[in-house]
Coordinates of C-alpha atoms in Angstrom, one line a residue:
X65 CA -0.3 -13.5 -141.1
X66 CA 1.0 -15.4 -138.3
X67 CA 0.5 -19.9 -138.2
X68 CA -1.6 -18.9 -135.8
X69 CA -4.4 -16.5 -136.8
X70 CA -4.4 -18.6 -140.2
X71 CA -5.2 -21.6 -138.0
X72 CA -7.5 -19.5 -136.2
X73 CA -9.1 -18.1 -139.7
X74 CA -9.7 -21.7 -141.2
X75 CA -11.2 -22.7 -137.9
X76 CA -13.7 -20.1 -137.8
X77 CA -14.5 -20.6 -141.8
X78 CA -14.7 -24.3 -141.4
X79 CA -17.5 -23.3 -138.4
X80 CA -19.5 -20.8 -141.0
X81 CA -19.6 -23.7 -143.1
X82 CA -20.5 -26.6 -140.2
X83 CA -23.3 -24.0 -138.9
X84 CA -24.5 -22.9 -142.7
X85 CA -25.0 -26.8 -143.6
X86 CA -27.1 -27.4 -140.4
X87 CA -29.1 -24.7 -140.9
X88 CA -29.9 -25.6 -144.2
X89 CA -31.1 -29.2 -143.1
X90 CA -33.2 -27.3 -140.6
X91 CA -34.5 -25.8 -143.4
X92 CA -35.8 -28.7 -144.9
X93 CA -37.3 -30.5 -142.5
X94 CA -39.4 -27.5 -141.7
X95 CA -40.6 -27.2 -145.2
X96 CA -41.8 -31.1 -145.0
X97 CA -43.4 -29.8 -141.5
X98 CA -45.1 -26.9 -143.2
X99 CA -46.2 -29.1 -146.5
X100 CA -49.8 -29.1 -147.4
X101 CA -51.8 -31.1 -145.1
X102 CA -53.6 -34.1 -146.2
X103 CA -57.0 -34.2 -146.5
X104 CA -59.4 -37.7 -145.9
X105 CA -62.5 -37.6 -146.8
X106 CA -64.3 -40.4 -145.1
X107 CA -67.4 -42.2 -146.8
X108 CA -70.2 -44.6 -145.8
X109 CA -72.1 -45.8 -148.6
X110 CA -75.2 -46.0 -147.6
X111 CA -75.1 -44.0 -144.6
X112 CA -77.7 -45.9 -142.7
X113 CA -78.8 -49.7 -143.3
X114 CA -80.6 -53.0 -141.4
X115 CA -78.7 -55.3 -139.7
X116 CA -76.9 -58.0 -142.2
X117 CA -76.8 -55.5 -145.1
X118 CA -73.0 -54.5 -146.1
X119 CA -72.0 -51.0 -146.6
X120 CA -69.0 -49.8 -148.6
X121 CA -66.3 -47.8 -146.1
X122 CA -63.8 -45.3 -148.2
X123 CA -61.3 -43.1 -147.5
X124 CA -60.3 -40.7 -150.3
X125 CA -56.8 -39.5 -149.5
X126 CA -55.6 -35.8 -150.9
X127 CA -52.4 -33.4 -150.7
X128 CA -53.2 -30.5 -152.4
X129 CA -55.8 -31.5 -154.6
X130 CA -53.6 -34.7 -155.8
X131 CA -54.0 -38.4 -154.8
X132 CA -52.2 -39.8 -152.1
X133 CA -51.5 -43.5 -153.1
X134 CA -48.6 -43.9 -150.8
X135 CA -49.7 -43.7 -147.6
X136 CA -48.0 -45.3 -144.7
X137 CA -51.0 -47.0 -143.1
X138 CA -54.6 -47.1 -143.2
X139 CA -57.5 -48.8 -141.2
X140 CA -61.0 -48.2 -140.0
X141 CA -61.4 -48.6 -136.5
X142 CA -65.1 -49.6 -136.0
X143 CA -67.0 -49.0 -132.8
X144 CA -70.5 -50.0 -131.5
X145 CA -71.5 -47.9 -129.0
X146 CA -71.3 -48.9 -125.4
X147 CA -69.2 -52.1 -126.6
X148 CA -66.0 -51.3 -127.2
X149 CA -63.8 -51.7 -130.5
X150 CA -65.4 -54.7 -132.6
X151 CA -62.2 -54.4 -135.1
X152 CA -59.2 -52.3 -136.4
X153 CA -58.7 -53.7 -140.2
X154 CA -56.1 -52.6 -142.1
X155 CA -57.4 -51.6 -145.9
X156 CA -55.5 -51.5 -148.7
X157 CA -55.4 -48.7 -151.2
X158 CA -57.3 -49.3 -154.2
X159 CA -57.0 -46.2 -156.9
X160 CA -56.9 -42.2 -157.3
X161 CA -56.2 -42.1 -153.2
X162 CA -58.7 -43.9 -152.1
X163 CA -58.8 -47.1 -149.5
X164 CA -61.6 -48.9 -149.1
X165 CA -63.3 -52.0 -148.1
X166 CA -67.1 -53.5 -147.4
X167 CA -68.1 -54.3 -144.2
X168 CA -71.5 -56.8 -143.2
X169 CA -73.1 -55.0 -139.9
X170 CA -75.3 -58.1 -137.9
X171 CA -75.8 -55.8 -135.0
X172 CA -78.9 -53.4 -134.3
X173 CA -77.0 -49.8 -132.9
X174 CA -75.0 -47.4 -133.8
X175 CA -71.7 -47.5 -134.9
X176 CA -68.7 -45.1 -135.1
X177 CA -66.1 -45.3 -138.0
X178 CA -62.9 -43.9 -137.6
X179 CA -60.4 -43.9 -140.4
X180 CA -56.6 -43.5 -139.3
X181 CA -54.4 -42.5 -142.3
X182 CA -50.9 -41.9 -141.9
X183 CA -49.1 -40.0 -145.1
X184 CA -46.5 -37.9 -145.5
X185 CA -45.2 -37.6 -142.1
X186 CA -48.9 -36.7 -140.8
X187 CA -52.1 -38.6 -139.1
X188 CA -55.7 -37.9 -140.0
X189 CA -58.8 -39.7 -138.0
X190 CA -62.1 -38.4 -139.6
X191 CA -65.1 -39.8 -137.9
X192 CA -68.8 -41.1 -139.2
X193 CA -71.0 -42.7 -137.7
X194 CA -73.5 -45.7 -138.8
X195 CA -77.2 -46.4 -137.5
X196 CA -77.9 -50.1 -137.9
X197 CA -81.5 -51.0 -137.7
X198 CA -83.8 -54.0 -137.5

């Protein structure tokens, strides 16, 4: 073999390898894509209550049927209807996936509760909603 087509050869194996190592980390990142998705199961606890009671606000965070204790971020966006956001609170996560916090509710209405999770390279927002009355 001529300088040449050697030179030529080791070019075109050192491209196999180049193109076989980016394709792998394609690879990858598509199976993180692809993961299981996770699951949040938003609670209200109770569901319905009179002004100045609390109510208990959960989150129960799940990837295939395990915990998620990691997540990136979590907060409950509350909402009285017609009035705009009354807060975005960050909650902390407390055990077995869940995040959770008590809220007090001195407003008559209805509210919508919105829990943004982000875990695991994904974003969940389940809804409830809350009737307040007198």
């Amino acid at each position: 073999m001529t300088t040449k087509k050697v030179a030529l050869f080791a070019a075109m194996v050192l491209m196999a390898v180049a193109l076989a190592a980016c394709s792998d980390s394609q690879a990858e990142y598509s199976d993180d894509v692809m993961a299981e998705p996770i699951i949040v199961e938003l609670t209200l606890t109770p569901e319905s209550i009179q002004a100045g009671e609390k109510v208990l606000i959960q989150a129960k965070v799940t990837q295939a049927g395990n915990p998620v204790e990691d997540a990136n971020d979590v907060e409950f966006e509350v909402t009285l209807e017609g009035g705009g956001v009354q807060a975005k609170v960050p909650v902390k996560h407390d055990q077995d996936g869940v995040y959770q916090m008590e809220k007090t509710f001195p407003d008559v209405g209805t509210y919508r509760i919105v829990s943004h999770v982000t875990a695991r390279g994904q974003h969940s927002m389940p809804l409830k909603e809350l009737t307040v009355t007198e």
